[in-house]
């Protein structure tokens, strides 16, 4: 039995463009290409896609995934390794949740005392916010997702880690501004949003309406919202509101 690319996209949540990109880079060729030019996938390809998505969820870059898939022999052994890594990730996220919980308690106490508080952070406290969570959950923005996928495919693991730390640091700076009582239209907040917009523009042109839609996704997309709320409750809506102000005042 085989499935067309549209059905595989529906089942997996991966866009058809991403699947075509995986084929073009040799990461996941289809089982066959029909007379109509459409790609078709069999069970083996679905198993490989599962492994790719698991590794992406663990923050592994596409070049490294390609190497892993090319070197592995037994599927059960490979899945066992992935399962062990997922359990390790679960334990790390449990520790992260405890750290975030303590930060929330400290923020709440600082508000009660009336004293400003800067979030105390080594950047690795927030490693649970994986860059793959953004790339794999941009299905509402296929062109931008494709650009992100191309950039990720070209990045080394060190570059991906640096990008992850930069994005996490941006989110934490916004959380600090929110905790400090700055409104979404305050200049320091808008400066952070401007930096985010310029980073997107390095991938491809983003219109005002598309940027607004990205802002709404910070709340509407479950994975994105969870990532923001893990850093500070209310941060997802704060980011959305700040993007709305930016799109209205600087892009319209």
PDB file of C-alpha atoms in Angstrom, residues 35-236:
ATOM      1  CA  UNK A  35       2.557   8.891 -14.111  1.00  0.00           C
ATOM      2  CA  UNK A  36       0.844  12.070 -12.926  1.00  0.00           C
ATOM      3  CA  UNK A  37       4.158  13.267 -11.434  1.00  0.00           C
ATOM      4  CA  UNK A  38       2.926  12.923  -7.847  1.00  0.00           C
ATOM      5  CA  UNK A  39       5.094  11.399  -5.144  1.00  0.00           C
ATOM      6  CA  UNK A  40       3.889   8.242  -3.362  1.00  0.00           C
ATOM      7  CA  UNK A  41       5.163   6.837  -0.065  1.00  0.00           C
ATOM      8  CA  UNK A  42       5.097   3.317   1.361  1.00  0.00           C
ATOM      9  CA  UNK A  43       5.382   2.087   4.952  1.00  0.00           C
ATOM     10  CA  UNK A  44       9.189   2.257   4.952  1.00  0.00           C
ATOM     11  CA  UNK A  45       9.105   5.935   3.981  1.00  0.00           C
ATOM     12  CA  UNK A  46       6.545   6.638   6.696  1.00  0.00           C
ATOM     13  CA  UNK A  47       8.842   5.005   9.270  1.00  0.00           C
ATOM     14  CA  UNK A  48      11.755   7.096   8.023  1.00  0.00           C
ATOM     15  CA  UNK A  49       9.606  10.229   8.214  1.00  0.00           C
ATOM     16  CA  UNK A  50       8.727   9.365  11.798  1.00  0.00           C
ATOM     17  CA  UNK A  51      12.438   9.125  12.620  1.00  0.00           C
ATOM     18  CA  UNK A  52      13.138  12.441  10.904  1.00  0.00           C
ATOM     19  CA  UNK A  53      10.402  14.192  12.879  1.00  0.00           C
ATOM     20  CA  UNK A  54      11.540  12.645  16.161  1.00  0.00           C
ATOM     21  CA  UNK A  55      15.102  13.808  15.534  1.00  0.00           C
ATOM     22  CA  UNK A  56      13.893  17.264  14.524  1.00  0.00           C
ATOM     23  CA  UNK A  57      11.884  17.422  17.757  1.00  0.00           C
ATOM     24  CA  UNK A  58      15.123  16.631  19.579  1.00  0.00           C
ATOM     25  CA  UNK A  59      16.790  19.599  17.875  1.00  0.00           C
ATOM     26  CA  UNK A  60      18.947  17.629  15.420  1.00  0.00           C
ATOM     27  CA  UNK A  61      19.748  19.492  12.187  1.00  0.00           C
ATOM     28  CA  UNK A  62      18.862  18.056   8.786  1.00  0.00           C
ATOM     29  CA  UNK A  63      22.479  17.357   7.711  1.00  0.00           C
ATOM     30  CA  UNK A  64      23.044  15.347  10.897  1.00  0.00           C
ATOM     31  CA  UNK A  65      19.735  13.519  10.406  1.00  0.00           C
ATOM     32  CA  UNK A  66      20.852  12.540   6.911  1.00  0.00           C
ATOM     33  CA  UNK A  67      24.055  11.101   8.317  1.00  0.00           C
ATOM     34  CA  UNK A  68      22.182   9.182  11.022  1.00  0.00           C
ATOM     35  CA  UNK A  69      19.725   7.677   8.550  1.00  0.00           C
ATOM     36  CA  UNK A  70      22.446   6.696   6.104  1.00  0.00           C
ATOM     37  CA  UNK A  71      24.485   4.915   8.774  1.00  0.00           C
ATOM     38  CA  UNK A  72      21.748   3.033  10.594  1.00  0.00           C
ATOM     39  CA  UNK A  73      20.880  -0.551   9.648  1.00  0.00           C
ATOM     40  CA  UNK A  74      18.233  -1.954  11.961  1.00  0.00           C
ATOM     41  CA  UNK A  75      15.041   0.075  12.383  1.00  0.00           C
ATOM     42  CA  UNK A  76      14.279  -1.337  15.850  1.00  0.00           C
ATOM     43  CA  UNK A  77      17.763  -0.422  17.083  1.00  0.00           C
ATOM     44  CA  UNK A  78      17.403   3.064  15.633  1.00  0.00           C
ATOM     45  CA  UNK A  79      13.989   3.616  17.225  1.00  0.00           C
ATOM     46  CA  UNK A  80      15.326   2.345  20.547  1.00  0.00           C
ATOM     47  CA  UNK A  81      18.027   5.004  20.440  1.00  0.00           C
ATOM     48  CA  UNK A  82      15.436   7.679  19.606  1.00  0.00           C
ATOM     49  CA  UNK A  83      13.199   6.430  22.422  1.00  0.00           C
ATOM     50  CA  UNK A  84      16.034   6.712  24.909  1.00  0.00           C
ATOM     51  CA  UNK A  85      16.723  10.267  23.767  1.00  0.00           C
ATOM     52  CA  UNK A  86      13.052  11.148  24.127  1.00  0.00           C
ATOM     53  CA  UNK A  87      13.072   9.861  27.709  1.00  0.00           C
ATOM     54  CA  UNK A  88      16.161  11.971  28.399  1.00  0.00           C
ATOM     55  CA  UNK A  89      14.375  14.959  26.850  1.00  0.00           C
ATOM     56  CA  UNK A  90      11.356  14.334  29.082  1.00  0.00           C
ATOM     57  CA  UNK A  91      13.576  14.363  32.167  1.00  0.00           C
ATOM     58  CA  UNK A  92      15.272  17.565  31.025  1.00  0.00           C
ATOM     59  CA  UNK A  93      11.921  19.248  30.416  1.00  0.00           C
ATOM     60  CA  UNK A  94      10.765  18.193  33.883  1.00  0.00           C
ATOM     61  CA  UNK A  95      13.804  19.984  35.303  1.00  0.00           C
ATOM     62  CA  UNK A  96      13.091  22.981  33.074  1.00  0.00           C
ATOM     63  CA  UNK A  97       9.503  23.132  34.302  1.00  0.00           C
ATOM     64  CA  UNK A  98      10.769  23.282  37.880  1.00  0.00           C
ATOM     65  CA  UNK A  99      13.132  26.131  37.018  1.00  0.00           C
ATOM     66  CA  UNK A 100      10.397  28.122  35.263  1.00  0.00           C
ATOM     67  CA  UNK A 101       8.055  27.524  38.195  1.00  0.00           C
ATOM     68  CA  UNK A 102      10.622  29.017  40.571  1.00  0.00           C
ATOM     69  CA  UNK A 103      11.096  32.010  38.260  1.00  0.00           C
ATOM     70  CA  UNK A 104       7.342  32.614  38.201  1.00  0.00           C
ATOM     71  CA  UNK A 105       7.234  32.503  41.992  1.00  0.00           C
ATOM     72  CA  UNK A 106      10.095  34.991  42.214  1.00  0.00           C
ATOM     73  CA  UNK A 107       8.387  37.341  39.722  1.00  0.00           C
ATOM     74  CA  UNK A 108       5.128  37.184  41.635  1.00  0.00           C
ATOM     75  CA  UNK A 109       6.944  37.909  44.899  1.00  0.00           C
ATOM     76  CA  UNK A 110       8.767  40.868  43.344  1.00  0.00           C
ATOM     77  CA  UNK A 111       5.422  42.334  42.234  1.00  0.00           C
ATOM     78  CA  UNK A 112       3.999  41.961  45.723  1.00  0.00           C
ATOM     79  CA  UNK A 113       7.066  43.657  47.200  1.00  0.00           C
ATOM     80  CA  UNK A 114       6.975  46.404  44.576  1.00  0.00           C
ATOM     81  CA  UNK A 115      10.585  45.806  43.575  1.00  0.00           C
ATOM     82  CA  UNK A 116      11.638  45.341  39.930  1.00  0.00           C
ATOM     83  CA  UNK A 117      13.265  42.020  39.127  1.00  0.00           C
ATOM     84  CA  UNK A 118      15.514  41.039  36.249  1.00  0.00           C
ATOM     85  CA  UNK A 119      15.083  37.390  35.335  1.00  0.00           C
ATOM     86  CA  UNK A 120      18.166  35.484  36.432  1.00  0.00           C
ATOM     87  CA  UNK A 121      19.070  33.310  33.479  1.00  0.00           C
ATOM     88  CA  UNK A 122      21.844  31.240  32.136  1.00  0.00           C
ATOM     89  CA  UNK A 123      20.532  30.710  28.609  1.00  0.00           C
ATOM     90  CA  UNK A 124      20.456  26.938  28.890  1.00  0.00           C
ATOM     91  CA  UNK A 125      17.648  27.193  31.449  1.00  0.00           C
ATOM     92  CA  UNK A 126      15.263  27.486  28.518  1.00  0.00           C
ATOM     93  CA  UNK A 127      16.561  24.820  26.156  1.00  0.00           C
ATOM     94  CA  UNK A 128      13.086  23.309  26.017  1.00  0.00           C
ATOM     95  CA  UNK A 129      12.139  25.907  23.421  1.00  0.00           C
ATOM     96  CA  UNK A 130      13.468  24.008  20.423  1.00  0.00           C
ATOM     97  CA  UNK A 131      13.896  25.725  17.040  1.00  0.00           C
ATOM     98  CA  UNK A 132      12.243  22.727  15.398  1.00  0.00           C
ATOM     99  CA  UNK A 133       9.046  23.650  17.232  1.00  0.00           C
ATOM    100  CA  UNK A 134       8.880  26.785  15.124  1.00  0.00           C
ATOM    101  CA  UNK A 135       9.825  25.238  11.791  1.00  0.00           C
ATOM    102  CA  UNK A 136       7.458  22.294  12.120  1.00  0.00           C
ATOM    103  CA  UNK A 137       4.567  24.459  13.290  1.00  0.00           C
ATOM    104  CA  UNK A 138       4.618  27.056  10.504  1.00  0.00           C
ATOM    105  CA  UNK A 139       2.185  25.194   8.293  1.00  0.00           C
ATOM    106  CA  UNK A 140       0.028  28.324   8.086  1.00  0.00           C
ATOM    107  CA  UNK A 141       3.009  30.130   6.504  1.00  0.00           C
ATOM    108  CA  UNK A 142       4.260  27.658   3.867  1.00  0.00           C
ATOM    109  CA  UNK A 143       6.588  30.041   2.021  1.00  0.00           C
ATOM    110  CA  UNK A 144       8.235  31.169   5.240  1.00  0.00           C
ATOM    111  CA  UNK A 145       8.396  27.548   6.447  1.00  0.00           C
ATOM    112  CA  UNK A 146      10.159  26.597   3.223  1.00  0.00           C
ATOM    113  CA  UNK A 147      12.678  29.406   3.741  1.00  0.00           C
ATOM    114  CA  UNK A 148      13.249  28.301   7.335  1.00  0.00           C
ATOM    115  CA  UNK A 149      13.717  24.717   6.142  1.00  0.00           C
ATOM    116  CA  UNK A 150      16.316  25.770   3.577  1.00  0.00           C
ATOM    117  CA  UNK A 151      18.194  27.794   6.169  1.00  0.00           C
ATOM    118  CA  UNK A 152      18.094  24.914   8.677  1.00  0.00           C
ATOM    119  CA  UNK A 153      19.418  22.486   6.048  1.00  0.00           C
ATOM    120  CA  UNK A 154      22.443  24.728   5.510  1.00  0.00           C
ATOM    121  CA  UNK A 155      23.219  25.241   9.198  1.00  0.00           C
ATOM    122  CA  UNK A 156      25.713  23.312  11.269  1.00  0.00           C
ATOM    123  CA  UNK A 157      24.614  22.100  14.683  1.00  0.00           C
ATOM    124  CA  UNK A 158      26.693  24.871  16.285  1.00  0.00           C
ATOM    125  CA  UNK A 159      24.951  27.509  14.139  1.00  0.00           C
ATOM    126  CA  UNK A 160      21.551  26.025  15.005  1.00  0.00           C
ATOM    127  CA  UNK A 161      22.421  26.131  18.712  1.00  0.00           C
ATOM    128  CA  UNK A 162      23.532  29.769  18.417  1.00  0.00           C
ATOM    129  CA  UNK A 163      20.298  30.683  16.646  1.00  0.00           C
ATOM    130  CA  UNK A 164      18.305  28.881  19.315  1.00  0.00           C
ATOM    131  CA  UNK A 165      20.081  30.795  22.082  1.00  0.00           C
ATOM    132  CA  UNK A 166      19.482  34.099  20.284  1.00  0.00           C
ATOM    133  CA  UNK A 167      15.753  33.405  19.875  1.00  0.00           C
ATOM    134  CA  UNK A 168      15.447  32.275  23.484  1.00  0.00           C
ATOM    135  CA  UNK A 169      17.273  35.389  24.688  1.00  0.00           C
ATOM    136  CA  UNK A 170      14.822  37.539  22.675  1.00  0.00           C
ATOM    137  CA  UNK A 171      11.859  35.852  24.323  1.00  0.00           C
ATOM    138  CA  UNK A 172      13.360  36.337  27.773  1.00  0.00           C
ATOM    139  CA  UNK A 173      14.074  40.016  27.118  1.00  0.00           C
ATOM    140  CA  UNK A 174      10.416  40.477  26.197  1.00  0.00           C
ATOM    141  CA  UNK A 175       9.428  38.666  29.403  1.00  0.00           C
ATOM    142  CA  UNK A 176      11.597  41.072  31.384  1.00  0.00           C
ATOM    143  CA  UNK A 177       9.989  44.080  29.696  1.00  0.00           C
ATOM    144  CA  UNK A 178       6.538  42.658  30.386  1.00  0.00           C
ATOM    145  CA  UNK A 179       7.437  41.997  34.024  1.00  0.00           C
ATOM    146  CA  UNK A 180       8.768  45.549  34.256  1.00  0.00           C
ATOM    147  CA  UNK A 181       5.367  46.934  33.312  1.00  0.00           C
ATOM    148  CA  UNK A 182       6.206  48.148  29.773  1.00  0.00           C
ATOM    149  CA  UNK A 183       3.173  48.329  27.483  1.00  0.00           C
ATOM    150  CA  UNK A 184       3.247  46.509  24.150  1.00  0.00           C
ATOM    151  CA  UNK A 185       3.725  49.838  22.322  1.00  0.00           C
ATOM    152  CA  UNK A 186       6.645  50.993  24.499  1.00  0.00           C
ATOM    153  CA  UNK A 187       9.815  51.798  22.577  1.00  0.00           C
ATOM    154  CA  UNK A 188      12.014  49.069  24.176  1.00  0.00           C
ATOM    155  CA  UNK A 189       9.356  46.483  23.313  1.00  0.00           C
ATOM    156  CA  UNK A 190       9.010  47.729  19.761  1.00  0.00           C
ATOM    157  CA  UNK A 191      12.804  47.635  19.362  1.00  0.00           C
ATOM    158  CA  UNK A 192      12.738  43.912  20.208  1.00  0.00           C
ATOM    159  CA  UNK A 193       9.908  43.311  17.737  1.00  0.00           C
ATOM    160  CA  UNK A 194      11.814  45.251  15.074  1.00  0.00           C
ATOM    161  CA  UNK A 195      14.834  42.972  15.578  1.00  0.00           C
ATOM    162  CA  UNK A 196      12.597  39.917  15.165  1.00  0.00           C
ATOM    163  CA  UNK A 197      11.047  41.337  11.998  1.00  0.00           C
ATOM    164  CA  UNK A 198      14.449  42.107  10.479  1.00  0.00           C
ATOM    165  CA  UNK A 199      15.546  38.523  11.184  1.00  0.00           C
ATOM    166  CA  UNK A 200      12.485  37.246   9.289  1.00  0.00           C
ATOM    167  CA  UNK A 201      13.235  39.589   6.397  1.00  0.00           C
ATOM    168  CA  UNK A 202      16.628  37.930   6.017  1.00  0.00           C
ATOM    169  CA  UNK A 203      14.724  34.758   5.054  1.00  0.00           C
ATOM    170  CA  UNK A 204      12.108  36.345   2.792  1.00  0.00           C
ATOM    171  CA  UNK A 205       9.888  39.414   2.502  1.00  0.00           C
ATOM    172  CA  UNK A 206       7.118  39.435   5.128  1.00  0.00           C
ATOM    173  CA  UNK A 207       4.105  41.709   4.655  1.00  0.00           C
ATOM    174  CA  UNK A 208       2.348  43.581   7.437  1.00  0.00           C
ATOM    175  CA  UNK A 209      -0.636  41.217   7.304  1.00  0.00           C
ATOM    176  CA  UNK A 210       1.568  38.126   7.356  1.00  0.00           C
ATOM    177  CA  UNK A 211       3.484  39.496  10.329  1.00  0.00           C
ATOM    178  CA  UNK A 212       0.181  40.114  12.103  1.00  0.00           C
ATOM    179  CA  UNK A 213      -0.795  36.490  11.384  1.00  0.00           C
ATOM    180  CA  UNK A 214       2.511  35.296  12.823  1.00  0.00           C
ATOM    181  CA  UNK A 215       1.786  37.360  15.941  1.00  0.00           C
ATOM    182  CA  UNK A 216      -1.664  35.784  16.284  1.00  0.00           C
ATOM    183  CA  UNK A 217      -0.081  32.344  15.966  1.00  0.00           C
ATOM    184  CA  UNK A 218       1.912  33.023  19.137  1.00  0.00           C
ATOM    185  CA  UNK A 219      -1.445  32.573  20.898  1.00  0.00           C
ATOM    186  CA  UNK A 220      -3.408  30.391  18.477  1.00  0.00           C
ATOM    187  CA  UNK A 221      -0.681  27.802  17.780  1.00  0.00           C
ATOM    188  CA  UNK A 222      -0.539  25.416  20.750  1.00  0.00           C
ATOM    189  CA  UNK A 223       3.190  24.689  20.460  1.00  0.00           C
ATOM    190  CA  UNK A 224       4.181  28.323  20.066  1.00  0.00           C
ATOM    191  CA  UNK A 225       1.926  29.414  22.940  1.00  0.00           C
ATOM    192  CA  UNK A 226       3.361  26.718  25.213  1.00  0.00           C
ATOM    193  CA  UNK A 227       6.900  27.832  24.396  1.00  0.00           C
ATOM    194  CA  UNK A 228       6.144  31.454  25.300  1.00  0.00           C
ATOM    195  CA  UNK A 229       4.089  30.613  28.379  1.00  0.00           C
ATOM    196  CA  UNK A 230       6.880  28.345  29.652  1.00  0.00           C
ATOM    197  CA  UNK A 231       9.037  31.445  29.997  1.00  0.00           C
ATOM    198  CA  UNK A 232       6.383  33.726  31.503  1.00  0.00           C
ATOM    199  CA  UNK A 233       2.584  33.521  31.772  1.00  0.00           C
ATOM    200  CA  UNK A 234       0.991  36.052  29.432  1.00  0.00           C
ATOM    201  CA  UNK A 235       4.062  36.334  27.191  1.00  0.00           C
ATOM    202  CA  UNK A 236       2.326  34.850  24.133  1.00  0.00           C
TER     203      UNK A 236
END
